[in-house]
Amino acid sequence: EQLYQQVVFGLENGLHEAVLAAAGRLDELDQGRERGRVLLSAAQFQCGQHDAAEATLRTSIERNGESAVCVVNLARMRQSRGDEDGAQTLLSRALELDANQEMALSWSCQLMQQAGGEAAVLEFLGDLSAAPGNWRAAGWLAQQRLRGGQKGAAVELLRRAITGIAQ
């Protein structure tokens, strides 16, 4: 657990080259589980090893099954290569796998903001939060409703979010 925390700290603080070997060791210790694969891929990607990073994620998907975390990271790689359509397809897939995956939801909201402004974001969050279990979108929409002075709507959305978390 300490090695994991050190790798995350290094990645968050721009020490990519310094933690690459440690990320590889964590992946070995994790025996190919998703956590180690994703961190190794992130370190590889940040060190400019884009092909290796993508291969690491694809291996994780083959071994562990498709997950929102792996798919959203693949989307990030597609975007870095200029493949916006491929990135969008993968981002949508990540939300299908787990609508509560924070990076996928945040990125989707950013894209909605760019495409259609705040109204598009609110519509997107409203549509997504309507499905059972999509607590993160409900919580984020509740924040927006509170900012807009719609306390009753915000409370109802928060109830829905809490119910979703409890399930």
PDB file of C-alpha atoms in Angstrom:
ATOM      1  CA  GLU A   1       0.000   0.000   0.000  1.00  0.00           C
ATOM      2  CA  GLN A   2       2.892   2.350   0.712  1.00  0.00           C
ATOM      3  CA  LEU A   3       4.368   1.761  -2.752  1.00  0.00           C
ATOM      4  CA  TYR A   4       0.967   2.511  -4.304  1.00  0.00           C
ATOM      5  CA  GLN A   5       0.748   5.800  -2.398  1.00  0.00           C
ATOM      6  CA  GLN A   6       4.264   6.783  -3.409  1.00  0.00           C
ATOM      7  CA  VAL A   7       3.584   6.094  -7.085  1.00  0.00           C
ATOM      8  CA  VAL A   8       0.343   8.089  -6.974  1.00  0.00           C
ATOM      9  CA  PHE A   9       2.128  10.956  -5.211  1.00  0.00           C
ATOM     10  CA  GLY A  10       4.886  10.922  -7.808  1.00  0.00           C
ATOM     11  CA  LEU A  11       2.449  10.934 -10.708  1.00  0.00           C
ATOM     12  CA  GLU A  12       0.389  13.735  -9.178  1.00  0.00           C
ATOM     13  CA  ASN A  13       3.509  15.828  -8.646  1.00  0.00           C
ATOM     14  CA  GLY A  14       5.106  15.442 -12.061  1.00  0.00           C
ATOM     15  CA  LEU A  15       7.775  12.937 -11.022  1.00  0.00           C
ATOM     16  CA  HIS A  16       6.882  10.607 -13.878  1.00  0.00           C
ATOM     17  CA  GLU A  17      10.360   9.365 -14.794  1.00  0.00           C
ATOM     18  CA  ALA A  18      11.203   8.891 -11.116  1.00  0.00           C
ATOM     19  CA  VAL A  19       8.238   6.608 -10.448  1.00  0.00           C
ATOM     20  CA  LEU A  20       8.226   4.607 -13.681  1.00  0.00           C
ATOM     21  CA  ALA A  21      10.270   1.733 -12.221  1.00  0.00           C
ATOM     22  CA  ALA A  22       8.232   1.834  -8.997  1.00  0.00           C
ATOM     23  CA  ALA A  23       5.014   1.654 -11.023  1.00  0.00           C
ATOM     24  CA  GLY A  24       6.417  -1.383 -12.815  1.00  0.00           C
ATOM     25  CA  ARG A  25       7.235  -3.008  -9.489  1.00  0.00           C
ATOM     26  CA  LEU A  26       3.748  -2.247  -8.159  1.00  0.00           C
ATOM     27  CA  ASP A  27       2.296  -3.882 -11.255  1.00  0.00           C
ATOM     28  CA  GLU A  28       4.420  -6.977 -10.583  1.00  0.00           C
ATOM     29  CA  LEU A  29       3.296  -7.084  -6.950  1.00  0.00           C
ATOM     30  CA  ASP A  30      -0.336  -6.601  -8.000  1.00  0.00           C
ATOM     31  CA  GLN A  31       0.097  -9.519 -10.410  1.00  0.00           C
ATOM     32  CA  GLY A  32      -1.519  -7.720 -13.308  1.00  0.00           C
ATOM     33  CA  ARG A  33      -4.601  -6.499 -11.440  1.00  0.00           C
ATOM     34  CA  GLU A  34      -6.186  -3.304 -12.664  1.00  0.00           C
ATOM     35  CA  ARG A  35      -4.712  -0.976 -10.022  1.00  0.00           C
ATOM     36  CA  GLY A  36      -1.112  -1.750 -10.938  1.00  0.00           C
ATOM     37  CA  ARG A  37      -1.794  -1.817 -14.658  1.00  0.00           C
ATOM     38  CA  VAL A  38      -3.504   1.586 -14.633  1.00  0.00           C
ATOM     39  CA  LEU A  39      -0.728   3.244 -12.645  1.00  0.00           C
ATOM     40  CA  LEU A  40       1.967   1.683 -14.804  1.00  0.00           C
ATOM     41  CA  SER A  41       0.128   2.848 -17.899  1.00  0.00           C
ATOM     42  CA  ALA A  42      -0.174   6.375 -16.492  1.00  0.00           C
ATOM     43  CA  ALA A  43       3.550   6.493 -15.755  1.00  0.00           C
ATOM     44  CA  GLN A  44       4.387   5.137 -19.205  1.00  0.00           C
ATOM     45  CA  PHE A  45       2.076   7.644 -20.857  1.00  0.00           C
ATOM     46  CA  GLN A  46       3.532  10.586 -18.925  1.00  0.00           C
ATOM     47  CA  CYS A  47       7.040   9.447 -19.883  1.00  0.00           C
ATOM     48  CA  GLY A  48       6.108   9.515 -23.573  1.00  0.00           C
ATOM     49  CA  GLN A  49       5.787   5.744 -23.942  1.00  0.00           C
ATOM     50  CA  HIS A  50       2.327   5.984 -25.492  1.00  0.00           C
ATOM     51  CA  ASP A  51       2.319   2.634 -27.293  1.00  0.00           C
ATOM     52  CA  ALA A  52       3.471   0.824 -24.152  1.00  0.00           C
ATOM     53  CA  ALA A  53       0.856   2.646 -22.064  1.00  0.00           C
ATOM     54  CA  GLU A  54      -1.938   1.615 -24.413  1.00  0.00           C
ATOM     55  CA  ALA A  55      -0.666  -1.967 -24.526  1.00  0.00           C
ATOM     56  CA  THR A  56      -0.586  -2.070 -20.718  1.00  0.00           C
ATOM     57  CA  LEU A  57      -4.243  -1.015 -20.541  1.00  0.00           C
ATOM     58  CA  ARG A  58      -5.303  -3.420 -23.260  1.00  0.00           C
ATOM     59  CA  THR A  59      -3.575  -6.250 -21.400  1.00  0.00           C
ATOM     60  CA  SER A  60      -5.461  -5.260 -18.269  1.00  0.00           C
ATOM     61  CA  ILE A  61      -8.759  -5.352 -20.142  1.00  0.00           C
ATOM     62  CA  GLU A  62      -7.939  -8.779 -21.581  1.00  0.00           C
ATOM     63  CA  ARG A  63      -7.010 -10.119 -18.140  1.00  0.00           C
ATOM     64  CA  ASN A  64      -9.448  -8.349 -15.860  1.00  0.00           C
ATOM     65  CA  GLY A  65     -12.327  -7.399 -18.125  1.00  0.00           C
ATOM     66  CA  GLU A  66     -13.412  -4.036 -19.401  1.00  0.00           C
ATOM     67  CA  SER A  67     -13.653  -1.300 -16.771  1.00  0.00           C
ATOM     68  CA  ALA A  68     -14.515   2.381 -16.881  1.00  0.00           C
ATOM     69  CA  VAL A  69     -11.103   3.287 -15.445  1.00  0.00           C
ATOM     70  CA  CYS A  70      -9.177   1.475 -18.182  1.00  0.00           C
ATOM     71  CA  VAL A  71     -11.482   2.655 -20.955  1.00  0.00           C
ATOM     72  CA  VAL A  72     -11.371   6.332 -19.925  1.00  0.00           C
ATOM     73  CA  ASN A  73      -7.583   6.143 -19.821  1.00  0.00           C
ATOM     74  CA  LEU A  74      -7.600   4.656 -23.321  1.00  0.00           C
ATOM     75  CA  ALA A  75      -9.825   7.563 -24.360  1.00  0.00           C
ATOM     76  CA  ARG A  76      -7.272   9.991 -22.970  1.00  0.00           C
ATOM     77  CA  MET A  77      -4.596   8.312 -25.072  1.00  0.00           C
ATOM     78  CA  ARG A  78      -6.752   8.515 -28.196  1.00  0.00           C
ATOM     79  CA  GLN A  79      -7.291  12.211 -27.587  1.00  0.00           C
ATOM     80  CA  SER A  80      -3.558  12.813 -27.167  1.00  0.00           C
ATOM     81  CA  ARG A  81      -3.052  11.277 -30.601  1.00  0.00           C
ATOM     82  CA  GLY A  82      -5.633  13.595 -32.139  1.00  0.00           C
ATOM     83  CA  ASP A  83      -8.351  10.953 -32.498  1.00  0.00           C
ATOM     84  CA  GLU A  84     -11.230  12.968 -31.026  1.00  0.00           C
ATOM     85  CA  ASP A  85     -13.933  10.658 -32.407  1.00  0.00           C
ATOM     86  CA  GLY A  86     -12.200   7.578 -31.010  1.00  0.00           C
ATOM     87  CA  ALA A  87     -11.755   9.323 -27.672  1.00  0.00           C
ATOM     88  CA  GLN A  88     -15.444  10.293 -27.561  1.00  0.00           C
ATOM     89  CA  THR A  89     -16.517   6.730 -28.380  1.00  0.00           C
ATOM     90  CA  LEU A  90     -14.331   5.352 -25.594  1.00  0.00           C
ATOM     91  CA  LEU A  91     -15.494   8.042 -23.170  1.00  0.00           C
ATOM     92  CA  SER A  92     -19.117   7.114 -23.844  1.00  0.00           C
ATOM     93  CA  ARG A  93     -18.226   3.463 -23.309  1.00  0.00           C
ATOM     94  CA  ALA A  94     -16.596   4.306 -19.974  1.00  0.00           C
ATOM     95  CA  LEU A  95     -19.817   5.974 -18.814  1.00  0.00           C
ATOM     96  CA  GLU A  96     -21.812   2.950 -19.962  1.00  0.00           C
ATOM     97  CA  LEU A  97     -19.576   0.762 -17.827  1.00  0.00           C
ATOM     98  CA  ASP A  98     -19.757   3.057 -14.796  1.00  0.00           C
ATOM     99  CA  ALA A  99     -21.675   6.315 -14.925  1.00  0.00           C
ATOM    100  CA  ASN A 100     -20.146   7.237 -11.555  1.00  0.00           C
ATOM    101  CA  GLN A 101     -16.534   7.103 -12.785  1.00  0.00           C
ATOM    102  CA  GLU A 102     -15.347  10.589 -11.875  1.00  0.00           C
ATOM    103  CA  MET A 103     -12.846  11.186 -14.683  1.00  0.00           C
ATOM    104  CA  ALA A 104     -15.303  10.040 -17.357  1.00  0.00           C
ATOM    105  CA  LEU A 105     -18.105  12.168 -15.956  1.00  0.00           C
ATOM    106  CA  SER A 106     -15.920  15.238 -15.479  1.00  0.00           C
ATOM    107  CA  TRP A 107     -14.479  15.010 -18.981  1.00  0.00           C
ATOM    108  CA  SER A 108     -17.949  14.508 -20.449  1.00  0.00           C
ATOM    109  CA  CYS A 109     -19.188  17.618 -18.643  1.00  0.00           C
ATOM    110  CA  GLN A 110     -16.228  19.595 -20.001  1.00  0.00           C
ATOM    111  CA  LEU A 111     -17.081  18.491 -23.528  1.00  0.00           C
ATOM    112  CA  MET A 112     -20.735  19.403 -23.001  1.00  0.00           C
ATOM    113  CA  GLN A 113     -19.686  22.816 -21.685  1.00  0.00           C
ATOM    114  CA  GLN A 114     -17.551  23.413 -24.776  1.00  0.00           C
ATOM    115  CA  ALA A 115     -20.280  22.253 -27.142  1.00  0.00           C
ATOM    116  CA  GLY A 116     -23.356  23.865 -25.635  1.00  0.00           C
ATOM    117  CA  GLY A 117     -22.533  25.783 -22.488  1.00  0.00           C
ATOM    118  CA  GLU A 118     -24.028  25.376 -19.048  1.00  0.00           C
ATOM    119  CA  ALA A 119     -27.433  24.384 -20.409  1.00  0.00           C
ATOM    120  CA  ALA A 120     -25.903  21.400 -22.191  1.00  0.00           C
ATOM    121  CA  VAL A 121     -24.117  20.313 -19.008  1.00  0.00           C
ATOM    122  CA  LEU A 122     -27.324  20.552 -16.977  1.00  0.00           C
ATOM    123  CA  GLU A 123     -29.266  18.585 -19.577  1.00  0.00           C
ATOM    124  CA  PHE A 124     -26.542  15.929 -19.714  1.00  0.00           C
ATOM    125  CA  LEU A 125     -26.427  15.598 -15.919  1.00  0.00           C
ATOM    126  CA  GLY A 126     -30.218  15.525 -15.765  1.00  0.00           C
ATOM    127  CA  ASP A 127     -30.446  12.730 -18.311  1.00  0.00           C
ATOM    128  CA  LEU A 128     -27.666  10.743 -16.674  1.00  0.00           C
ATOM    129  CA  SER A 129     -28.951  11.217 -13.126  1.00  0.00           C
ATOM    130  CA  ALA A 130     -32.386   9.891 -14.091  1.00  0.00           C
ATOM    131  CA  ALA A 131     -31.057   6.334 -14.282  1.00  0.00           C
ATOM    132  CA  PRO A 132     -31.001   4.386 -11.017  1.00  0.00           C
ATOM    133  CA  GLY A 133     -27.604   4.208  -9.341  1.00  0.00           C
ATOM    134  CA  ASN A 134     -26.114   7.234 -11.096  1.00  0.00           C
ATOM    135  CA  TRP A 135     -25.470   9.028  -7.834  1.00  0.00           C
ATOM    136  CA  ARG A 136     -22.508  11.151  -8.925  1.00  0.00           C
ATOM    137  CA  ALA A 137     -24.448  12.894 -11.707  1.00  0.00           C
ATOM    138  CA  ALA A 138     -27.347  13.459  -9.286  1.00  0.00           C
ATOM    139  CA  GLY A 139     -24.975  14.971  -6.732  1.00  0.00           C
ATOM    140  CA  TRP A 140     -23.323  17.249  -9.272  1.00  0.00           C
ATOM    141  CA  LEU A 141     -26.689  18.354 -10.613  1.00  0.00           C
ATOM    142  CA  ALA A 142     -27.834  19.035  -7.040  1.00  0.00           C
ATOM    143  CA  GLN A 143     -24.848  21.381  -6.618  1.00  0.00           C
ATOM    144  CA  GLN A 144     -25.896  23.253  -9.739  1.00  0.00           C
ATOM    145  CA  ARG A 145     -29.485  23.493  -8.520  1.00  0.00           C
ATOM    146  CA  LEU A 146     -28.310  24.883  -5.164  1.00  0.00           C
ATOM    147  CA  ARG A 147     -26.210  27.493  -6.945  1.00  0.00           C
ATOM    148  CA  GLY A 148     -29.321  28.448  -8.892  1.00  0.00           C
ATOM    149  CA  GLY A 149     -31.414  28.787  -5.728  1.00  0.00           C
ATOM    150  CA  GLN A 150     -33.514  25.697  -6.450  1.00  0.00           C
ATOM    151  CA  LYS A 151     -33.289  24.181  -2.969  1.00  0.00           C
ATOM    152  CA  GLY A 152     -36.220  21.779  -3.303  1.00  0.00           C
ATOM    153  CA  ALA A 153     -34.888  20.282  -6.523  1.00  0.00           C
ATOM    154  CA  ALA A 154     -31.421  20.034  -4.998  1.00  0.00           C
ATOM    155  CA  VAL A 155     -32.705  18.180  -1.931  1.00  0.00           C
ATOM    156  CA  GLU A 156     -34.579  15.686  -4.107  1.00  0.00           C
ATOM    157  CA  LEU A 157     -31.483  15.078  -6.219  1.00  0.00           C
ATOM    158  CA  LEU A 158     -29.372  14.606  -3.094  1.00  0.00           C
ATOM    159  CA  ARG A 159     -31.883  12.078  -1.786  1.00  0.00           C
ATOM    160  CA  ARG A 160     -31.590  10.215  -5.067  1.00  0.00           C
ATOM    161  CA  ALA A 161     -27.788  10.358  -4.886  1.00  0.00           C
ATOM    162  CA  ILE A 162     -27.733   9.043  -1.313  1.00  0.00           C
ATOM    163  CA  THR A 163     -30.119   6.252  -2.238  1.00  0.00           C
ATOM    164  CA  GLY A 164     -27.849   5.381  -5.161  1.00  0.00           C
ATOM    165  CA  ILE A 165     -24.794   5.235  -2.917  1.00  0.00           C
ATOM    166  CA  ALA A 166     -26.606   3.029  -0.403  1.00  0.00           C
ATOM    167  CA  GLN A 167     -27.526   0.466  -3.057  1.00  0.00           C
TER     168      GLN A 167
END
